[in-house]
Amino acid sequence: MRPGQEIDVYYETQDDDVPHLTGLAFRADPGAAITVDVSADGLYHAREIQTPWQVETTHVVARIDGSLYQSAMNAGATEQVVAEISNVFAYDVDFQRDIFPGDAFELVFDRYFDEDGRTIKTTDLCFISLNTRKGPRSYYFFKAPGDADGSWYDQNGRSAKKFLMKTPIDGARLSSSFGMRLHPILGYSRMHKGVDFAARTGTPIRAAGDGVILRDGWFGTYGNYVRIRHGDSYDTAYAHLSRFAAGIRPGARVTQGQVIGYVGATGAATGPHLHYEVLRFNAQVNPMKLNFATGRNLDGKILEAFDAERDRIDALRASQPGGTPMMTAAAAPTGVGADLRGGLE
């Protein structure tokens, strides 16, 4: 039961002119309804009814109006789809500074909906594209033969995954950049050797890359602190945590995207936020200016299989009535934006 939820109430007036409840009906979840009926013996009986649904391939080509989250939701996506967008672009997009109203996105996924057109769920997201001031970025989902899970690749079969994520936290606001600043507690200017992401207490924090925990626990003004050693002489550090995730201890291995702790305001902090550092040879560097090589690149027979899947998805995009797909990075001439006619198909 949620605020604003609609409930149908059935009653009948008997000889005493008093209304008597005979039934209730409401939609409990997309695709399911609850009905309550009164029987001849005066007892109420409830049952769940699964409503019929249909599935369609949904093609979204839209501009960002306000936030990417709200724009995607307004276009028919679900929180699951928006979370996947965040995960795919977490390696090279700063969602606070790289995304502006008027930028564009394109999605292809399957949507399950009921007889009233309401979305029950979304599955099989197979194409994601963002067109920002930095140009278009497009990724295709592909499961290589022999792999347990699929992954995202650009049009040339290069992995979307990179060595370290720029933003190891979802839905946060960049509140302080790397560089000189007036310290909010000490009251004088000093070098800020990381970036701060303002978020609610308890927001999950993710490991920026695969690695081994070097330290976890209280660390002076950093408060609750985690440091991870990655390859190529890089470490990442996470400060002011409210608490640590289960299993986070020195020597434990973590994978990219794994939750390692939760946002807090421990140590010298004026409010809940994540202080995130990237260190190379123990010296802090600006996380937002790193440009790491991509992960796995497909080749040989696997690349041929990917090319076939990419062509299938592109044909699907082009076949949607009334919608014009955005240009991918390979096809977009310098300085030319996406053709954004159409919308939710």
mmCIF file of C-alpha atoms in Angstrom:
data_model
loop_
_atom_site.group_PDB
_atom_site.id
_atom_site.type_symbol
_atom_site.label_atom_id
_atom_site.label_comp_id
_atom_site.label_asym_id
_atom_site.label_seq_id
_atom_site.Cartn_x
_atom_site.Cartn_y
_atom_site.Cartn_z
ATOM 1 C CA MET A 1 0.000 0.000 0.000
ATOM 2 C CA ARG A 2 1.467 3.330 -1.096
ATOM 3 C CA PRO A 3 0.358 6.976 -0.817
ATOM 4 C CA GLY A 4 -1.703 7.940 -3.845
ATOM 5 C CA GLN A 5 -2.639 4.355 -4.654
ATOM 6 C CA GLU A 6 -6.121 4.006 -6.151
ATOM 7 C CA ILE A 7 -8.532 1.515 -4.570
ATOM 8 C CA ASP A 8 -11.930 0.510 -5.951
ATOM 9 C CA VAL A 9 -14.483 0.035 -3.153
ATOM 10 C CA TYR A 10 -17.706 -1.930 -3.743
ATOM 11 C CA TYR A 11 -20.698 -1.777 -1.422
ATOM 12 C CA GLU A 12 -24.449 -2.205 -1.401
ATOM 13 C CA THR A 13 -27.144 -0.561 0.680
ATOM 14 C CA GLN A 14 -29.471 -3.020 2.352
ATOM 15 C CA ASP A 15 -32.844 -2.615 4.074
ATOM 16 C CA ASP A 16 -31.328 -0.686 6.969
ATOM 17 C CA ASP A 17 -30.081 1.979 4.488
ATOM 18 C CA VAL A 18 -26.545 1.400 5.750
ATOM 19 C CA PRO A 19 -23.836 0.764 3.114
ATOM 20 C CA HIS A 20 -22.208 -2.657 3.549
ATOM 21 C CA LEU A 21 -18.752 -3.360 2.102
ATOM 22 C CA THR A 22 -18.875 -6.120 -0.496
ATOM 23 C CA GLY A 23 -15.448 -5.915 -2.081
ATOM 24 C CA LEU A 24 -12.150 -4.141 -2.764
ATOM 25 C CA ALA A 25 -9.805 -4.138 -5.731
ATOM 26 C CA PHE A 26 -6.435 -2.481 -6.284
ATOM 27 C CA ARG A 27 -3.281 -2.943 -8.302
ATOM 28 C CA ALA A 28 -0.631 -4.276 -5.942
ATOM 29 C CA ASP A 29 2.211 -4.265 -8.466
ATOM 30 C CA PRO A 30 2.477 -3.807 -12.209
ATOM 31 C CA GLY A 31 1.020 -6.976 -13.659
ATOM 32 C CA ALA A 32 -0.796 -8.040 -10.483
ATOM 33 C CA ALA A 33 -4.073 -7.025 -8.822
ATOM 34 C CA ILE A 34 -5.633 -7.854 -5.466
ATOM 35 C CA THR A 35 -9.389 -8.428 -5.115
ATOM 36 C CA VAL A 36 -11.342 -8.893 -1.918
ATOM 37 C CA ASP A 37 -14.911 -10.283 -2.022
ATOM 38 C CA VAL A 38 -17.457 -11.045 0.690
ATOM 39 C CA SER A 39 -19.005 -14.518 0.643
ATOM 40 C CA ALA A 40 -22.487 -15.641 1.681
ATOM 41 C CA ASP A 41 -21.213 -16.417 5.179
ATOM 42 C CA GLY A 42 -20.090 -12.802 5.626
ATOM 43 C CA LEU A 43 -16.350 -13.547 5.479
ATOM 44 C CA TYR A 44 -13.952 -11.694 3.244
ATOM 45 C CA HIS A 45 -11.676 -13.597 0.865
ATOM 46 C CA ALA A 46 -8.662 -12.079 -0.935
ATOM 47 C CA ARG A 47 -6.866 -13.332 -4.014
ATOM 48 C CA GLU A 48 -4.153 -12.161 -6.361
ATOM 49 C CA ILE A 49 -4.855 -11.937 -10.075
ATOM 50 C CA GLN A 50 -2.047 -11.820 -12.609
ATOM 51 C CA THR A 51 -3.102 -9.398 -15.317
ATOM 52 C CA PRO A 52 -2.319 -10.208 -18.976
ATOM 53 C CA TRP A 53 0.746 -8.518 -20.442
ATOM 54 C CA GLN A 54 2.411 -7.947 -23.770
ATOM 55 C CA VAL A 55 6.021 -7.292 -24.741
ATOM 56 C CA GLU A 56 7.471 -4.931 -27.325
ATOM 57 C CA THR A 57 10.906 -3.726 -28.342
ATOM 58 C CA THR A 58 11.091 -0.113 -27.189
ATOM 59 C CA HIS A 59 13.272 2.414 -28.986
ATOM 60 C CA VAL A 60 13.886 5.691 -27.158
ATOM 61 C CA VAL A 61 15.478 8.690 -28.871
ATOM 62 C CA ALA A 62 15.134 11.766 -26.677
ATOM 63 C CA ARG A 63 16.750 14.919 -25.374
ATOM 64 C CA ILE A 64 17.602 15.487 -21.729
ATOM 65 C CA ASP A 65 15.221 17.911 -20.043
ATOM 66 C CA GLY A 66 16.399 18.483 -16.483
ATOM 67 C CA SER A 67 18.119 15.289 -15.354
ATOM 68 C CA LEU A 68 19.027 12.204 -17.358
ATOM 69 C CA TYR A 69 17.228 10.095 -14.733
ATOM 70 C CA GLN A 70 13.905 11.916 -15.047
ATOM 71 C CA SER A 71 14.160 12.256 -18.827
ATOM 72 C CA ALA A 72 14.716 8.517 -19.257
ATOM 73 C CA MET A 73 11.872 7.691 -16.862
ATOM 74 C CA ASN A 74 9.549 10.073 -18.721
ATOM 75 C CA ALA A 75 10.478 8.321 -21.982
ATOM 76 C CA GLY A 76 9.371 4.910 -20.677
ATOM 77 C CA ALA A 77 12.518 3.528 -19.052
ATOM 78 C CA THR A 78 12.603 2.054 -15.558
ATOM 79 C CA GLU A 79 15.004 2.548 -12.656
ATOM 80 C CA GLN A 80 16.716 -0.682 -13.736
ATOM 81 C CA VAL A 81 17.467 0.817 -17.170
ATOM 82 C CA VAL A 82 18.680 4.115 -15.678
ATOM 83 C CA ALA A 83 20.966 2.253 -13.272
ATOM 84 C CA GLU A 84 22.497 0.374 -16.207
ATOM 85 C CA ILE A 85 23.134 3.665 -18.030
ATOM 86 C CA SER A 86 24.976 4.899 -14.956
ATOM 87 C CA ASN A 87 27.024 1.700 -14.731
ATOM 88 C CA VAL A 88 28.035 1.677 -18.404
ATOM 89 C CA PHE A 89 29.116 5.331 -18.517
ATOM 90 C CA ALA A 90 30.632 5.481 -15.022
ATOM 91 C CA TYR A 91 34.108 5.032 -16.529
ATOM 92 C CA ASP A 92 34.273 8.130 -18.715
ATOM 93 C CA VAL A 93 31.298 10.405 -17.957
ATOM 94 C CA ASP A 94 31.016 12.820 -15.039
ATOM 95 C CA PHE A 95 27.240 12.940 -14.719
ATOM 96 C CA GLN A 96 27.377 16.236 -12.817
ATOM 97 C CA ARG A 97 29.581 18.206 -15.221
ATOM 98 C CA ASP A 98 29.365 16.406 -18.594
ATOM 99 C CA ILE A 99 25.554 16.221 -18.924
ATOM 100 C CA PHE A 100 23.484 19.296 -19.870
ATOM 101 C CA PRO A 101 19.846 19.943 -20.844
ATOM 102 C CA GLY A 102 19.544 19.417 -24.573
ATOM 103 C CA ASP A 103 22.037 16.545 -24.646
ATOM 104 C CA ALA A 104 20.582 13.370 -26.090
ATOM 105 C CA PHE A 105 20.306 9.688 -25.301
ATOM 106 C CA GLU A 106 19.126 6.600 -27.148
ATOM 107 C CA LEU A 107 18.042 3.245 -25.712
ATOM 108 C CA VAL A 108 16.787 -0.080 -27.048
ATOM 109 C CA PHE A 109 15.170 -2.527 -24.616
ATOM 110 C CA ASP A 110 12.177 -4.850 -24.220
ATOM 111 C CA ARG A 111 9.184 -3.446 -22.317
ATOM 112 C CA TYR A 112 6.474 -5.587 -20.744
ATOM 113 C CA PHE A 113 3.162 -3.729 -20.310
ATOM 114 C CA ASP A 114 -0.399 -4.449 -19.193
ATOM 115 C CA GLU A 115 -3.699 -3.819 -20.946
ATOM 116 C CA ASP A 116 -3.673 -0.200 -19.746
ATOM 117 C CA GLY A 117 -0.232 0.430 -21.244
ATOM 118 C CA ARG A 118 1.474 0.589 -17.856
ATOM 119 C CA THR A 119 5.014 -0.785 -17.756
ATOM 120 C CA ILE A 120 5.368 -4.022 -15.781
ATOM 121 C CA LYS A 121 9.103 -4.452 -16.246
ATOM 122 C CA THR A 122 11.925 -3.893 -18.722
ATOM 123 C CA THR A 123 14.509 -6.441 -19.854
ATOM 124 C CA ASP A 124 17.208 -7.069 -22.448
ATOM 125 C CA LEU A 125 18.674 -3.582 -22.722
ATOM 126 C CA CYS A 126 20.908 -4.007 -25.768
ATOM 127 C CA PHE A 127 21.922 -0.498 -26.862
ATOM 128 C CA ILE A 128 22.830 2.699 -24.988
ATOM 129 C CA SER A 129 24.032 5.973 -26.450
ATOM 130 C CA LEU A 130 24.774 9.432 -25.037
ATOM 131 C CA ASN A 131 25.487 12.504 -27.145
ATOM 132 C CA THR A 132 27.045 15.278 -25.023
ATOM 133 C CA ARG A 133 29.380 18.204 -25.642
ATOM 134 C CA LYS A 134 32.199 15.665 -25.681
ATOM 135 C CA GLY A 135 30.562 13.903 -28.616
ATOM 136 C CA PRO A 136 28.539 10.686 -29.015
ATOM 137 C CA ARG A 137 29.319 7.508 -27.116
ATOM 138 C CA SER A 138 27.462 4.315 -28.036
ATOM 139 C CA TYR A 139 27.647 0.807 -26.573
ATOM 140 C CA TYR A 140 26.161 -2.552 -27.553
ATOM 141 C CA PHE A 141 25.472 -5.445 -25.198
ATOM 142 C CA PHE A 142 27.112 -8.678 -26.317
ATOM 143 C CA LYS A 143 27.676 -12.057 -24.707
ATOM 144 C CA ALA A 144 30.724 -13.697 -26.232
ATOM 145 C CA PRO A 145 30.604 -17.478 -26.798
ATOM 146 C CA GLY A 146 31.856 -19.224 -23.687
ATOM 147 C CA ASP A 147 31.355 -16.227 -21.383
ATOM 148 C CA ALA A 148 29.116 -16.616 -18.342
ATOM 149 C CA ASP A 149 27.838 -13.041 -18.640
ATOM 150 C CA GLY A 150 27.585 -10.428 -21.336
ATOM 151 C CA SER A 151 29.263 -7.031 -21.396
ATOM 152 C CA TRP A 152 29.140 -3.676 -23.199
ATOM 153 C CA TYR A 153 31.293 -2.803 -26.221
ATOM 154 C CA ASP A 154 31.599 0.129 -28.614
ATOM 155 C CA GLN A 155 30.911 -0.260 -32.341
ATOM 156 C CA ASN A 156 34.453 -1.593 -32.893
ATOM 157 C CA GLY A 157 34.246 -4.294 -30.212
ATOM 158 C CA ARG A 158 36.219 -2.397 -27.545
ATOM 159 C CA SER A 159 35.002 -2.836 -24.003
ATOM 160 C CA ALA A 160 33.185 -0.001 -22.245
ATOM 161 C CA LYS A 161 34.895 -1.132 -19.074
ATOM 162 C CA LYS A 162 38.020 0.736 -18.025
ATOM 163 C CA PHE A 163 40.693 0.246 -15.404
ATOM 164 C CA LEU A 164 39.089 2.642 -12.891
ATOM 165 C CA MET A 165 35.677 4.284 -12.629
ATOM 166 C CA LYS A 166 35.540 8.073 -12.428
ATOM 167 C CA THR A 167 32.460 8.057 -10.205
ATOM 168 C CA PRO A 168 32.313 5.091 -7.777
ATOM 169 C CA ILE A 169 28.911 6.135 -6.436
ATOM 170 C CA ASP A 170 25.446 6.298 -8.035
ATOM 171 C CA GLY A 171 23.211 9.362 -8.031
ATOM 172 C CA ALA A 172 25.641 11.662 -6.214
ATOM 173 C CA ARG A 173 26.424 15.326 -6.815
ATOM 174 C CA LEU A 174 30.013 16.465 -7.317
ATOM 175 C CA SER A 175 30.369 18.943 -4.460
ATOM 176 C CA SER A 176 34.101 19.685 -4.507
ATOM 177 C CA SER A 177 36.699 19.262 -7.241
ATOM 178 C CA PHE A 178 40.390 18.425 -7.159
ATOM 179 C CA GLY A 179 42.640 21.459 -6.528
ATOM 180 C CA MET A 180 43.003 24.503 -4.280
ATOM 181 C CA ARG A 181 39.939 25.436 -2.246
ATOM 182 C CA LEU A 182 38.869 27.194 0.922
ATOM 183 C CA HIS A 183 38.680 24.404 3.495
ATOM 184 C CA PRO A 184 35.142 24.377 4.975
ATOM 185 C CA ILE A 185 36.368 23.519 8.496
ATOM 186 C CA LEU A 186 39.887 24.960 8.762
ATOM 187 C CA GLY A 187 38.887 28.265 7.138
ATOM 188 C CA TYR A 188 41.930 28.736 4.901
ATOM 189 C CA SER A 189 42.888 27.661 1.387
ATOM 190 C CA ARG A 190 44.639 24.348 0.938
ATOM 191 C CA MET A 191 45.033 21.686 -1.713
ATOM 192 C CA HIS A 192 42.050 19.355 -2.008
ATOM 193 C CA LYS A 193 43.645 16.098 -3.130
ATOM 194 C CA GLY A 194 40.519 14.294 -4.198
ATOM 195 C CA VAL A 195 36.925 14.864 -5.302
ATOM 196 C CA ASP A 196 33.854 14.961 -3.084
ATOM 197 C CA PHE A 197 30.463 13.519 -3.965
ATOM 198 C CA ALA A 198 27.559 14.718 -1.827
ATOM 199 C CA ALA A 199 25.009 11.971 -1.187
ATOM 200 C CA ARG A 200 22.644 10.789 1.493
ATOM 201 C CA THR A 201 24.003 8.826 4.423
ATOM 202 C CA GLY A 202 23.927 5.136 3.587
ATOM 203 C CA THR A 203 24.348 5.526 -0.191
ATOM 204 C CA PRO A 204 26.444 2.553 -1.447
ATOM 205 C CA ILE A 205 30.066 3.209 -2.434
ATOM 206 C CA ARG A 206 31.641 0.923 -5.050
ATOM 207 C CA ALA A 207 35.189 -0.184 -5.690
ATOM 208 C CA ALA A 208 36.489 1.832 -8.648
ATOM 209 C CA GLY A 209 38.399 -1.184 -9.963
ATOM 210 C CA ASP A 210 39.551 -4.712 -9.222
ATOM 211 C CA GLY A 211 42.070 -4.843 -6.400
ATOM 212 C CA VAL A 212 43.060 -5.782 -2.863
ATOM 213 C CA ILE A 213 42.073 -3.944 0.319
ATOM 214 C CA LEU A 214 45.144 -2.320 1.879
ATOM 215 C CA ARG A 215 43.438 -0.605 4.792
ATOM 216 C CA ASP A 216 40.034 -0.173 6.377
ATOM 217 C CA GLY A 217 39.139 1.544 9.631
ATOM 218 C CA TRP A 218 39.495 4.934 11.270
ATOM 219 C CA PHE A 219 42.142 7.181 9.673
ATOM 220 C CA GLY A 220 42.321 10.584 11.389
ATOM 221 C CA THR A 221 40.416 13.383 9.674
ATOM 222 C CA TYR A 222 39.362 10.942 6.921
ATOM 223 C CA GLY A 223 37.124 9.152 9.422
ATOM 224 C CA ASN A 224 36.154 5.665 8.316
ATOM 225 C CA TYR A 225 38.481 4.960 5.419
ATOM 226 C CA VAL A 226 39.146 2.283 2.784
ATOM 227 C CA ARG A 227 42.181 2.076 0.526
ATOM 228 C CA ILE A 228 42.459 -0.363 -2.380
ATOM 229 C CA ARG A 229 45.600 -1.353 -4.306
ATOM 230 C CA HIS A 230 45.084 -1.794 -8.048
ATOM 231 C CA GLY A 231 47.496 -2.774 -10.769
ATOM 232 C CA ASP A 232 49.888 -0.381 -12.536
ATOM 233 C CA SER A 233 50.933 1.333 -9.264
ATOM 234 C CA TYR A 234 47.491 2.838 -8.640
ATOM 235 C CA ASP A 235 45.525 2.990 -5.373
ATOM 236 C CA THR A 236 42.085 4.421 -4.667
ATOM 237 C CA ALA A 237 40.879 5.761 -1.320
ATOM 238 C CA TYR A 238 37.384 6.361 0.072
ATOM 239 C CA ALA A 239 36.787 8.495 3.177
ATOM 240 C CA HIS A 240 34.102 9.626 5.670
ATOM 241 C CA LEU A 241 32.180 6.333 5.388
ATOM 242 C CA SER A 242 29.334 5.696 7.816
ATOM 243 C CA ARG A 243 30.140 1.974 7.815
ATOM 244 C CA PHE A 244 31.940 -0.718 5.862
ATOM 245 C CA ALA A 245 30.384 -3.456 3.743
ATOM 246 C CA ALA A 246 30.573 -7.043 4.930
ATOM 247 C CA GLY A 247 33.862 -8.770 4.161
ATOM 248 C CA ILE A 248 35.883 -5.570 3.692
ATOM 249 C CA ARG A 249 39.185 -6.136 5.496
ATOM 250 C CA PRO A 250 42.907 -5.897 4.643
ATOM 251 C CA GLY A 251 43.916 -8.570 2.149
ATOM 252 C CA ALA A 252 40.386 -9.122 0.804
ATOM 253 C CA ARG A 253 40.025 -9.008 -2.964
ATOM 254 C CA VAL A 254 37.296 -6.812 -4.471
ATOM 255 C CA THR A 255 35.923 -6.517 -7.978
ATOM 256 C CA GLN A 256 35.049 -3.375 -9.881
ATOM 257 C CA GLY A 257 31.608 -2.129 -8.859
ATOM 258 C CA GLN A 258 31.484 -4.171 -5.643
ATOM 259 C CA VAL A 259 29.994 -2.291 -2.683
ATOM 260 C CA ILE A 260 32.749 -1.589 -0.136
ATOM 261 C CA GLY A 261 30.973 0.808 2.218
ATOM 262 C CA TYR A 262 28.344 3.478 2.662
ATOM 263 C CA VAL A 263 28.337 7.271 2.635
ATOM 264 C CA GLY A 264 28.665 9.052 5.965
ATOM 265 C CA ALA A 265 30.128 12.134 7.645
ATOM 266 C CA THR A 266 32.801 10.631 9.892
ATOM 267 C CA GLY A 267 36.063 12.459 10.557
ATOM 268 C CA ALA A 268 36.433 16.092 9.468
ATOM 269 C CA ALA A 269 33.258 16.415 7.418
ATOM 270 C CA THR A 270 30.532 19.064 7.424
ATOM 271 C CA GLY A 271 27.926 16.723 5.976
ATOM 272 C CA PRO A 272 27.463 13.287 4.403
ATOM 273 C CA HIS A 273 29.643 12.800 1.341
ATOM 274 C CA LEU A 274 32.268 10.544 -0.219
ATOM 275 C CA HIS A 275 35.826 11.864 -0.472
ATOM 276 C CA TYR A 276 37.414 9.882 -3.324
ATOM 277 C CA GLU A 277 41.116 9.820 -4.165
ATOM 278 C CA VAL A 278 43.206 8.190 -6.870
ATOM 279 C CA LEU A 279 46.892 7.779 -5.999
ATOM 280 C CA ARG A 280 49.745 6.882 -8.322
ATOM 281 C CA PHE A 281 52.981 5.921 -6.574
ATOM 282 C CA ASN A 282 51.343 7.241 -3.344
ATOM 283 C CA ALA A 283 50.717 10.717 -4.795
ATOM 284 C CA GLN A 284 47.163 11.931 -5.346
ATOM 285 C CA VAL A 285 46.131 12.700 -8.945
ATOM 286 C CA ASN A 286 42.930 14.185 -10.346
ATOM 287 C CA PRO A 287 40.462 11.291 -10.920
ATOM 288 C CA MET A 288 38.490 13.332 -13.459
ATOM 289 C CA LYS A 289 41.475 13.752 -15.794
ATOM 290 C CA LEU A 290 42.562 10.132 -15.976
ATOM 291 C CA ASN A 291 42.250 8.415 -19.349
ATOM 292 C CA PHE A 292 42.875 4.714 -18.905
ATOM 293 C CA ALA A 293 42.959 2.148 -21.646
ATOM 294 C CA THR A 294 39.822 0.099 -22.121
ATOM 295 C CA GLY A 295 39.416 -3.449 -20.933
ATOM 296 C CA ARG A 296 38.883 -6.430 -23.207
ATOM 297 C CA ASN A 297 38.950 -5.860 -26.963
ATOM 298 C CA LEU A 298 37.257 -8.463 -29.145
ATOM 299 C CA ASP A 299 39.070 -10.051 -32.070
ATOM 300 C CA GLY A 300 38.960 -13.019 -34.435
ATOM 301 C CA LYS A 301 35.810 -15.122 -34.592
ATOM 302 C CA ILE A 302 34.390 -13.456 -31.471
ATOM 303 C CA LEU A 303 34.671 -10.051 -33.143
ATOM 304 C CA GLU A 304 32.867 -11.445 -36.190
ATOM 305 C CA ALA A 305 30.038 -12.645 -33.925
ATOM 306 C CA PHE A 306 29.908 -9.235 -32.270
ATOM 307 C CA ASP A 307 29.763 -7.477 -35.645
ATOM 308 C CA ALA A 308 26.737 -9.589 -36.574
ATOM 309 C CA GLU A 309 24.981 -8.706 -33.298
ATOM 310 C CA ARG A 310 25.840 -5.011 -33.710
ATOM 311 C CA ASP A 311 24.407 -5.008 -37.228
ATOM 312 C CA ARG A 312 21.234 -6.706 -35.963
ATOM 313 C CA ILE A 313 20.766 -4.035 -33.286
ATOM 314 C CA ASP A 314 21.464 -1.213 -35.756
ATOM 315 C CA ALA A 315 18.882 -2.659 -38.163
ATOM 316 C CA LEU A 316 16.406 -2.807 -35.269
ATOM 317 C CA ARG A 317 17.102 0.838 -34.433
ATOM 318 C CA ALA A 318 16.652 1.934 -38.046
ATOM 319 C CA SER A 319 13.430 -0.060 -38.492
ATOM 320 C CA GLN A 320 11.497 1.690 -35.726
ATOM 321 C CA PRO A 321 8.652 3.701 -37.305
ATOM 322 C CA GLY A 322 9.048 7.456 -36.929
ATOM 323 C CA GLY A 323 12.330 7.286 -35.032
ATOM 324 C CA THR A 324 15.731 8.296 -36.362
ATOM 325 C CA PRO A 325 18.640 6.717 -34.477
ATOM 326 C CA MET A 326 21.430 8.934 -33.229
ATOM 327 C CA MET A 327 24.724 8.656 -35.066
ATOM 328 C CA THR A 328 27.325 6.506 -33.393
ATOM 329 C CA ALA A 329 30.811 7.817 -32.744
ATOM 330 C CA ALA A 330 32.101 6.114 -35.884
ATOM 331 C CA ALA A 331 29.469 7.721 -38.104
ATOM 332 C CA ALA A 332 29.249 11.228 -36.645
ATOM 333 C CA PRO A 333 31.198 13.920 -38.505
ATOM 334 C CA THR A 334 33.110 16.350 -36.302
ATOM 335 C CA GLY A 335 30.847 19.067 -34.928
ATOM 336 C CA VAL A 336 27.616 17.405 -36.052
ATOM 337 C CA GLY A 337 25.062 16.532 -33.403
ATOM 338 C CA ALA A 338 22.523 13.736 -33.425
ATOM 339 C CA ASP A 339 19.351 13.837 -35.496
ATOM 340 C CA LEU A 340 16.773 13.606 -32.743
ATOM 341 C CA ARG A 341 13.464 13.376 -34.541
ATOM 342 C CA GLY A 342 11.087 10.882 -33.057
ATOM 343 C CA GLY A 343 10.903 9.952 -29.408
ATOM 344 C CA LEU A 344 9.546 6.946 -27.599
ATOM 345 C CA GLU A 345 8.490 4.396 -30.181
#
